[in-house]
Short mmCIF file of C-alpha atoms in Angstrom, two decimals:
data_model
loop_
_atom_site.label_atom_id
_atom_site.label_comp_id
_atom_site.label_asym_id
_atom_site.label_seq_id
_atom_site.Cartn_x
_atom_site.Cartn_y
_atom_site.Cartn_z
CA UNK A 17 -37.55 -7.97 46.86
CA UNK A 18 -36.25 -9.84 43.97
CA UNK A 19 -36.89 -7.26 41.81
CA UNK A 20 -35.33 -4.38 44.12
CA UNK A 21 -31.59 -6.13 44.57
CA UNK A 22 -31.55 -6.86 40.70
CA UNK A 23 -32.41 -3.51 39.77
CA UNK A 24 -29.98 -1.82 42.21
CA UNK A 25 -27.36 -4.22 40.37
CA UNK A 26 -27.96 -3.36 37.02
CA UNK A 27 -27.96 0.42 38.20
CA UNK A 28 -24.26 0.10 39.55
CA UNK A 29 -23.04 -1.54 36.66
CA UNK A 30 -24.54 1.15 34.20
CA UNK A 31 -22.45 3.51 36.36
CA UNK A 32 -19.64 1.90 36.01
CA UNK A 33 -19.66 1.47 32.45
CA UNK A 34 -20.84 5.26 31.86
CA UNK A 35 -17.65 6.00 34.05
CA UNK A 36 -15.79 5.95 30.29
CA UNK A 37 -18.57 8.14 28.28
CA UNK A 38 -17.25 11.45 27.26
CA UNK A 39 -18.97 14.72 27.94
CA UNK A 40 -20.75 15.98 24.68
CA UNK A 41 -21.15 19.98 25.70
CA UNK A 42 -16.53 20.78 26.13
CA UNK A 43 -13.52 19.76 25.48
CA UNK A 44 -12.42 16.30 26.78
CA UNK A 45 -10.67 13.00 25.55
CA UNK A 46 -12.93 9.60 25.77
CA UNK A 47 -10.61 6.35 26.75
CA UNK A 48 -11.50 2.81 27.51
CA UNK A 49 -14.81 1.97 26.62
CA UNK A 50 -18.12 3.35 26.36
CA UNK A 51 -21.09 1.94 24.83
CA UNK A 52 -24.27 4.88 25.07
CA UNK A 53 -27.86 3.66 25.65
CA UNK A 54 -29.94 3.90 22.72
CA UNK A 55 -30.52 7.40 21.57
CA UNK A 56 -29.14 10.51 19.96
CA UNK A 57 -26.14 12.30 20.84
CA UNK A 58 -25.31 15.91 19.30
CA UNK A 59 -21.56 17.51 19.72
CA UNK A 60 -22.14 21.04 20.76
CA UNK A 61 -20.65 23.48 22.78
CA UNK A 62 -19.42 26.85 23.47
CA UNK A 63 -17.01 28.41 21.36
CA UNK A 64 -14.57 25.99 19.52
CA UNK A 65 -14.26 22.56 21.45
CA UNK A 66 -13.03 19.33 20.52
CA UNK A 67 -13.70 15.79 21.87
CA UNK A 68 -10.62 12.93 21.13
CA UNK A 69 -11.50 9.88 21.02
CA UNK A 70 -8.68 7.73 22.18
CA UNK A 71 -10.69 4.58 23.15
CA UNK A 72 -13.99 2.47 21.82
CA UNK A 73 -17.45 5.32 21.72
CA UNK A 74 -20.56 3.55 20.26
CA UNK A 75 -23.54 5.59 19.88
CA UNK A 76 -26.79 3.63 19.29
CA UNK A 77 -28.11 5.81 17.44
CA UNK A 78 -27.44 9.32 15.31
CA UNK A 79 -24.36 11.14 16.32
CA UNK A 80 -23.80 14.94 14.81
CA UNK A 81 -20.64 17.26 15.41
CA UNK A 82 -22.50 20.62 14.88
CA UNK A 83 -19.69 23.37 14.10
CA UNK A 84 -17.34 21.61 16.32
CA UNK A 85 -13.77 19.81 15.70
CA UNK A 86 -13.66 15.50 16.33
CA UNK A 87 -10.80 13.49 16.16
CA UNK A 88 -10.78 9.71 16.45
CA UNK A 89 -7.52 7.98 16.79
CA UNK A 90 -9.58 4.65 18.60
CA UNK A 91 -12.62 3.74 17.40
CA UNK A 92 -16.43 5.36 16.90
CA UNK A 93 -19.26 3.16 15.86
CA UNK A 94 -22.43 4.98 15.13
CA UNK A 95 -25.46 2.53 14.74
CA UNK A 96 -27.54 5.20 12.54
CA UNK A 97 -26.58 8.32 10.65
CA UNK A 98 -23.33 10.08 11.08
CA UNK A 99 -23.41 13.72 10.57
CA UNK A 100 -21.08 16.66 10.11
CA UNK A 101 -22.54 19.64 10.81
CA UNK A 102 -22.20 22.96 9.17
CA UNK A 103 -18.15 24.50 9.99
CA UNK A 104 -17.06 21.43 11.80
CA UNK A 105 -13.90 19.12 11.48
CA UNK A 106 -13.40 15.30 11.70
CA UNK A 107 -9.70 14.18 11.71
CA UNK A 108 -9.52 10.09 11.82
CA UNK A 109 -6.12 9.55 12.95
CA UNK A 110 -3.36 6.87 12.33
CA UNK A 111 -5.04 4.07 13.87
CA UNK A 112 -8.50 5.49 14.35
CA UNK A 113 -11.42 4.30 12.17
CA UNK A 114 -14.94 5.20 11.96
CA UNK A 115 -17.87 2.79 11.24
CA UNK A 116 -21.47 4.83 11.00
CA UNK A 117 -24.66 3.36 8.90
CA UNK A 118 -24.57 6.16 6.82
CA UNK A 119 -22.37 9.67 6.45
CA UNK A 120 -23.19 13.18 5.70
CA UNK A 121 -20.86 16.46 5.98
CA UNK A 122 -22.23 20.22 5.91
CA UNK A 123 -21.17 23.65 4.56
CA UNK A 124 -18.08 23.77 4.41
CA UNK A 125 -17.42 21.36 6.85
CA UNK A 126 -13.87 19.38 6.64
CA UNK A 127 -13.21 15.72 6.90
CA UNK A 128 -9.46 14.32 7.27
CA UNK A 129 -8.87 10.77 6.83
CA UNK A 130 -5.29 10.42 8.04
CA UNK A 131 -2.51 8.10 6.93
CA UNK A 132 -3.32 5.03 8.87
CA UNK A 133 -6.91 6.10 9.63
CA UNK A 134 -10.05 4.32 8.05
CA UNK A 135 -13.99 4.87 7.29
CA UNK A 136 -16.27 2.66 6.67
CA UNK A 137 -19.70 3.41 5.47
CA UNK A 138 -22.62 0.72 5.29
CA UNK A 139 -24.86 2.92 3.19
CA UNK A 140 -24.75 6.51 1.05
CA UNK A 141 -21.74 8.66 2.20
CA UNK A 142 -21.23 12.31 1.12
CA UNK A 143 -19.91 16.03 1.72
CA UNK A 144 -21.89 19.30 1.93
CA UNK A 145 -21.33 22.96 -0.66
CA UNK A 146 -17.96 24.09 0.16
CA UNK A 147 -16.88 21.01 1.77
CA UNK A 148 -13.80 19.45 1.84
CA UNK A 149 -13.20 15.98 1.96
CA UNK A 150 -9.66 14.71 1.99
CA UNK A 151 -7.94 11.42 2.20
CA UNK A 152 -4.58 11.23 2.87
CA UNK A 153 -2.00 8.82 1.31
CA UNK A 154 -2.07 5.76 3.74
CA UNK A 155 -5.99 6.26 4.57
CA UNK A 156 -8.78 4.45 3.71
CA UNK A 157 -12.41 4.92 2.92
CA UNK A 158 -15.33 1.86 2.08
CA UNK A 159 -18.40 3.22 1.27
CA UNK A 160 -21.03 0.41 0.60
CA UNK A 161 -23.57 2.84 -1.03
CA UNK A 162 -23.33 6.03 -3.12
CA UNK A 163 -20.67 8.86 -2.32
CA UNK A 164 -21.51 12.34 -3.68
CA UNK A 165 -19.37 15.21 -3.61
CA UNK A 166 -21.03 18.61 -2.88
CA UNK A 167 -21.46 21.17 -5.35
CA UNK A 168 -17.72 23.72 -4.55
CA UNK A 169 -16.28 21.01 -2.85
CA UNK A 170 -12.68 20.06 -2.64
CA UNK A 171 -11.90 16.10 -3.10
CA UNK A 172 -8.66 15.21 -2.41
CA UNK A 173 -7.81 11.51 -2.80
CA UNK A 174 -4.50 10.50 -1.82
CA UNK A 175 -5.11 7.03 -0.57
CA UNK A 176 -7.57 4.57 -1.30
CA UNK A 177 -11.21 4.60 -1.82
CA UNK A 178 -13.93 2.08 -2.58
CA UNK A 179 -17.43 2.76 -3.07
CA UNK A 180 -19.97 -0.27 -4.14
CA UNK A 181 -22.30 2.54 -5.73
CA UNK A 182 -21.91 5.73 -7.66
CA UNK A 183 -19.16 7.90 -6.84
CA UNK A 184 -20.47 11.49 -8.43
CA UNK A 185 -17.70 14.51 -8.32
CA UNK A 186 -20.85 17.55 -8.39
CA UNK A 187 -20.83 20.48 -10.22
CA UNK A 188 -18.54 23.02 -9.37
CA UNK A 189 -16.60 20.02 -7.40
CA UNK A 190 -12.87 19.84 -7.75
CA UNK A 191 -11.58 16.69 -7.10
CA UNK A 192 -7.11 15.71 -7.19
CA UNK A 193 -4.82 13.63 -5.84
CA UNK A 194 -2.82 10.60 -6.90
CA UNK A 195 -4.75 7.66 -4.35
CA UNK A 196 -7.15 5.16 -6.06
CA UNK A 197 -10.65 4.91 -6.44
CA UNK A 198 -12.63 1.75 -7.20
CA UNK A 199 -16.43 2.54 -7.95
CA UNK A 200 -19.71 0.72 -9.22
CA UNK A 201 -19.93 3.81 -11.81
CA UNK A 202 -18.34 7.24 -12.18
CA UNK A 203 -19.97 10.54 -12.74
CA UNK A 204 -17.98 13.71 -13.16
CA UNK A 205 -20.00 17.05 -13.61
CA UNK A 206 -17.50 19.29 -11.83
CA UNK A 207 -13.71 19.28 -12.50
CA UNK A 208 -11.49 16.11 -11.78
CA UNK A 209 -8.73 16.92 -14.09
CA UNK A 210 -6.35 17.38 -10.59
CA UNK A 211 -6.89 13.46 -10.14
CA UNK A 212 -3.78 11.68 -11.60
CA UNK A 213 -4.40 8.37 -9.65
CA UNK A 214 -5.62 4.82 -10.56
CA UNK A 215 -9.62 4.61 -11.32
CA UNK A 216 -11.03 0.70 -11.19
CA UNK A 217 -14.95 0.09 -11.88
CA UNK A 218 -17.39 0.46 -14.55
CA UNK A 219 -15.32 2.08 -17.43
CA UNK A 220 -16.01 5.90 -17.91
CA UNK A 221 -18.10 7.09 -20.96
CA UNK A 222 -16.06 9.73 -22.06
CA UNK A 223 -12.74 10.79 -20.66
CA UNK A 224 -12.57 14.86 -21.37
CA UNK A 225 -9.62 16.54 -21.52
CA UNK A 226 -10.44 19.86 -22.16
CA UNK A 227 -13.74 22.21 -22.70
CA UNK A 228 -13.09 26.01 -23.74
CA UNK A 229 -15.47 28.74 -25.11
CA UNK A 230 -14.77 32.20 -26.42
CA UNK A 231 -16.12 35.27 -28.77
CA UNK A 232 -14.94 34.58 -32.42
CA UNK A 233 -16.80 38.15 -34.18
CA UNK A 234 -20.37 37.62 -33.54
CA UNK A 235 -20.33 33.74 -32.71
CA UNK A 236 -19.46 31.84 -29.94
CA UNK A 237 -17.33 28.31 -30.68
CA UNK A 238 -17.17 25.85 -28.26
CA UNK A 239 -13.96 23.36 -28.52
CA UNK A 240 -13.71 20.27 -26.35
CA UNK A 241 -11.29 17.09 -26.99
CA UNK A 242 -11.69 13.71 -25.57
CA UNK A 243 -9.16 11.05 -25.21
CA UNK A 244 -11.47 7.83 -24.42
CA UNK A 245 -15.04 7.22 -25.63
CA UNK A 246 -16.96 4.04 -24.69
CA UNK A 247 -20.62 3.72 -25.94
CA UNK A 248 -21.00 7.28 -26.69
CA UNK A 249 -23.85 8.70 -29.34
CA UNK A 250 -22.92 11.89 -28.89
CA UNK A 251 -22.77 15.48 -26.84
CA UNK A 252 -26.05 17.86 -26.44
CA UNK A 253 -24.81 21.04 -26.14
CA UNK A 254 -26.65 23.60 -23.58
CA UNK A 255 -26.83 27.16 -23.31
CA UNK A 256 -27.73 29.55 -20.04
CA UNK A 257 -28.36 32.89 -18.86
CA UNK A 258 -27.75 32.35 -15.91
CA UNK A 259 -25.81 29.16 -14.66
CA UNK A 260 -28.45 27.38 -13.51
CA UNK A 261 -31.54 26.58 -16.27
CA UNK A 262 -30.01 25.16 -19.22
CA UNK A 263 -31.79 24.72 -22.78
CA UNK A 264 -30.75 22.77 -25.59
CA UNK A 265 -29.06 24.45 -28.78
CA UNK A 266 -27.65 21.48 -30.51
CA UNK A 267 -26.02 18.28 -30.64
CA UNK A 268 -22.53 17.04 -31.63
CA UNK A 269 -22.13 13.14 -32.93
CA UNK A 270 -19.73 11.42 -30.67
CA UNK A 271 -17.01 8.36 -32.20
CA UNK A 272 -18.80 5.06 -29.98
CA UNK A 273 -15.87 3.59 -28.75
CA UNK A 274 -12.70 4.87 -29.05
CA UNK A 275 -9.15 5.14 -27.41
CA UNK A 276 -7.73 7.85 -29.51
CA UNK A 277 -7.84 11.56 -29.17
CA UNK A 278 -11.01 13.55 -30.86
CA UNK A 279 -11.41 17.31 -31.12
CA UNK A 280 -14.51 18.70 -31.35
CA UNK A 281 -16.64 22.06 -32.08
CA UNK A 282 -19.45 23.75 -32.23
CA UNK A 283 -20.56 27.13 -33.11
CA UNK A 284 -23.43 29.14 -31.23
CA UNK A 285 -24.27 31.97 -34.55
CA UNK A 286 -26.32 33.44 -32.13
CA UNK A 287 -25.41 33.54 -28.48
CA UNK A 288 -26.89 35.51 -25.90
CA UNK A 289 -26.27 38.95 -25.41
CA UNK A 290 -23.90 40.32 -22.86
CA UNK A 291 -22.84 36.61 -20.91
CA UNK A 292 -23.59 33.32 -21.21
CA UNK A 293 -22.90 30.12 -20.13
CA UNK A 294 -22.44 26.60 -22.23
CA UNK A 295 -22.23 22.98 -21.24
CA UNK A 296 -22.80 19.57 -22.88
CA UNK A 297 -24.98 16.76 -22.11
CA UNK A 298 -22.89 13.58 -22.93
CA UNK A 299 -25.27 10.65 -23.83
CA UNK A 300 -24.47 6.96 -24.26
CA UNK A 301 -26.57 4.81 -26.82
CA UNK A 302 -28.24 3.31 -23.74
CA UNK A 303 -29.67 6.33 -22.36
CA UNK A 304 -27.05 7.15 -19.51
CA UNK A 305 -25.88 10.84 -19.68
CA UNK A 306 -23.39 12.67 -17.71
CA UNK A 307 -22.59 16.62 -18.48
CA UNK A 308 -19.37 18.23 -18.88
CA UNK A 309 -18.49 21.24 -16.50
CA UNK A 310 -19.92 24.74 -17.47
CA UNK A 311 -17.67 27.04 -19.02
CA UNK A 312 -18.71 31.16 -19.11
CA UNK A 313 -18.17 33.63 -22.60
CA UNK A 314 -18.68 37.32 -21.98
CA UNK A 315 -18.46 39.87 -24.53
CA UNK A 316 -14.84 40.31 -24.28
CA UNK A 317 -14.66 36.38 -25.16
CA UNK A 318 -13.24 35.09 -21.36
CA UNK A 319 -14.24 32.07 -20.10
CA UNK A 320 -13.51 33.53 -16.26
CA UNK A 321 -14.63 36.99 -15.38
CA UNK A 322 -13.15 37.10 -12.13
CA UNK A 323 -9.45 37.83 -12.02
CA UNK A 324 -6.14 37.95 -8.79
CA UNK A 325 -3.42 39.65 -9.04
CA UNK A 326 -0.54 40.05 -8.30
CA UNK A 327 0.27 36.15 -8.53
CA UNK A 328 2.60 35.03 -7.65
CA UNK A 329 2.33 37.45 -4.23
CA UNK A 330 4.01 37.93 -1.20
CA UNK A 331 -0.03 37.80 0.78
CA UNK A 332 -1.70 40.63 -0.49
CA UNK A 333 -3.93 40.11 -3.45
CA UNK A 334 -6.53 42.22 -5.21
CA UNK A 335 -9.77 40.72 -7.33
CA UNK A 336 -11.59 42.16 -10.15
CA UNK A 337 -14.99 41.24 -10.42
CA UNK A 338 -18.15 40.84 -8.76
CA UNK A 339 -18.79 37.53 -6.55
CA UNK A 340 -21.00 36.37 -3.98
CA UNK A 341 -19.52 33.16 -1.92
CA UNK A 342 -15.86 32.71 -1.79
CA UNK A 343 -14.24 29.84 -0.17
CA UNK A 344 -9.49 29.27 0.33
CA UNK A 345 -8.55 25.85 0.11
CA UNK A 346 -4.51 25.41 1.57
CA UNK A 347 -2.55 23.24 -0.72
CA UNK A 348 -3.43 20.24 0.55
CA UNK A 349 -7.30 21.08 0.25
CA UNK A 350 -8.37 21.93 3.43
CA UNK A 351 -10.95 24.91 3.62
CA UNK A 352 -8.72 27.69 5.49
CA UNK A 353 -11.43 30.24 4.94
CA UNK A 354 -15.37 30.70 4.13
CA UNK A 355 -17.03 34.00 3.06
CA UNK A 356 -20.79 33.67 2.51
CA UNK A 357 -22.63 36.80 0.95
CA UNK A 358 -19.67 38.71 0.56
CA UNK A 359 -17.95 41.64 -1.59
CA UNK A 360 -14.56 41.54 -3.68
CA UNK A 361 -13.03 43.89 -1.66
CA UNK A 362 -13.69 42.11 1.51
CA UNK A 363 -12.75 38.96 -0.11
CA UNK A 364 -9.51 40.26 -1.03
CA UNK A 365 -8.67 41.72 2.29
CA UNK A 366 -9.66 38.80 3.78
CA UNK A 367 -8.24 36.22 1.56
CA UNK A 368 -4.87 38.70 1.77
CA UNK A 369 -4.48 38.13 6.19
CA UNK A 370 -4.98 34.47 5.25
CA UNK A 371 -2.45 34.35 2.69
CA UNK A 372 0.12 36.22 4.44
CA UNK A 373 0.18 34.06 7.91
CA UNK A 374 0.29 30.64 5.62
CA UNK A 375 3.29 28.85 4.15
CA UNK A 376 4.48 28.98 0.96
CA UNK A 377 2.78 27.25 -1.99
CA UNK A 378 -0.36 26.61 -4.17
CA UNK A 379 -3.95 27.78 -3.05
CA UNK A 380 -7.25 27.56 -4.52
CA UNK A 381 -9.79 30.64 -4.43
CA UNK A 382 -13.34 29.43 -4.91
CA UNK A 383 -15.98 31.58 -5.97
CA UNK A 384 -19.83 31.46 -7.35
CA UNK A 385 -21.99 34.90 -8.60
CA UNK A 386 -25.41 34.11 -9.38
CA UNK A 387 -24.93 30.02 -10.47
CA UNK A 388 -20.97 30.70 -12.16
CA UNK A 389 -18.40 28.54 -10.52
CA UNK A 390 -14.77 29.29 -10.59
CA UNK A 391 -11.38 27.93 -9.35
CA UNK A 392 -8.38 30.71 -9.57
CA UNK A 393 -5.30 28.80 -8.46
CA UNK A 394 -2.66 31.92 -6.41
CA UNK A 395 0.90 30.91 -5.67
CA UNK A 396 2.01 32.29 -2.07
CA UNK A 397 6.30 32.76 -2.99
#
């Protein structure tokens, strides 16, 4: 009998304290406290929903937002992995933080850390192909492991992050803002030149400031200039057919260490017909390597062969060129639209409605054919 009246107690108060637990399948806002039995919980529902979590949600275990939109102005804790999914959107709100073991965003999934909000991460954080990950001036991020951009992602760091790992920018990634990142190490193999903020951590190797390629008769020359070196032997240069397998054509001496400005070149006497597509290896004396983003020379010597126009425009737009994935990011860097598998003049017709119900200012049209990568910045007047 013993047994009977304690379990009947324990029963009630489980009740009680699931009285607070949101509903995982609609819309609905989660206040007070809740504290889930040990399992995992997925985020799914029909059509577009959104849970807001105004109060204290702990899920003992994995929690993943698949396609959905989540926004946290209390507090989550998530014992295990936090994922997400694949087209959904996390907002952490002024006030709201996040704590999760470890964090993962999909395709082209969006994660907001608002002024005031805050993440922190025990283990390896990082965001999905098209992804965009964005961290607003006031918010704050603590990653205790790695944090890896995904490759066509948009990083936008505003306010402050600190990772005890590697913070890696992928290629294709675009990363800007004006916040400040402190890091264990620092690898860019996408495009951070939009990030004018404060960087503190393991010097970087080689600070780049520009990489260009183009047709000069029968040759292609590579130019690149650097305006920091630190431990540097020198710069492998790679050549492509396609984007994606790169093989070795040569190798450029680097300065060691150095503060000052160097300009470098090489020439390819024998490039590849019709396009092709160059990088460099950079190599320190110790064996650490990082590589330079991949620039594209076709045989009428461009490094970009997709081109917009008009731009500046009033919405509509038209593209030349042949692409595959294209992906709008809003000024800000949020992902406003996501075309997989698609052709330039659906793109442009599609990209054109989205362009002419925003606001004025500076958008980013992402786009990869067959391994290329490339940013086109439009002005909406």
């Amino acid at each position: 009998m013993i047994r009977t009246v304690l379990s009947i107690t324990l029963i009630g108060i489980y009740v009680f304290a699931m009285a607070q637990c949101p509903s995982y399948t609609t819309t609905n806002t989660q206040s007070g406290t809740c504290n889930e039995p040990v399992g995992n919980i997925t985020y799914s529902g029909p059509g577009n929903i959104t849970l807001t979590v105004n109060g204290d949600l702990t899920i003992n275990g994995n929690f993943t937002v698949q396609g959905e939109n989540l926004v946290v102005n209390g507090t989550l804790n998530v014992t295990g992995a936090f994922t997400s999914g694949a087209g959904s959107s996390v907002t952490i709100g002024n006030g709201g933080t996040i704590n999760s073991n470890s964090l993962a965003s999909g395709l082209a999934a969006i994660f907001t850390v608002a002024n005031g909000g805050t993440l922190n991460v025990v283990n390896d954080a990082g965001s999905g192909l098209f992804a965009a990950f964005i961290v607003e001036n006031g918010g704050v991020v603590d990653v205790g492991g790695d944090f890896t951009t995904g490759g066509l992602a948009n990083m936008v760091l505003d306010g402050a992050m600190d990772v005890g790992g590697t913070f890696t920018n992928a290629g294709g990634g675009f990363m800007s803002g004006s916040g400040d990142l402190t890091a264990g190490n620092y690898v860019n193999n996408g495009d951070d030149s939009g990030f004018n903020g404060n960087y503190n951590g393991a010097p970087l190797p080689v600070v780049l400031v520009s990489f260009t390629g183009e047709i000069d008769g029968g040759k292609v020359v590579l130019k690149w200039l650097t305006s920091q070196e630190i431990n540097n032997e020198g710069f492998e240069i790679q050549r492509s057919k396609d984007g994606v397998n790169f093989n070795k054509i040569g190798f450029v001496a680097g300065h060691g260490n150095s503060n000052e400005e160097h300009y470098y070149e090489y020439t390819d006497w024998q490039p590849l017909l019709d396009r092709s597509y160059y990088r460099f290896k950079q190599v320190d004396y110790d064996g650490q390597f990082e590589f330079s983003p991949i620039v594209m020379v076709d045989g009428e010597g461009l490094t970009s062969s997709l081109e917009v126009f008009p731009n500046p425009t009033l919405g509509t737009i038209q593209i030349r060129g042949s692409i595959d994935n294209v992906q709008l990011f809003d000024p800000i860097g949020r992902s406003v639209l996501y075309l997989d598998h698609t052709t330039s003049s659906e793109a442009e017709q599609m990209i054109s409605r989205a362009l002419e119900a925003s606001p004025s200012g500076t958008y980013t049209i992402s786009t990869q054919t067959a391994g290329s990568f490339e940013r086109i910045r439009v002005v909406k007047k």
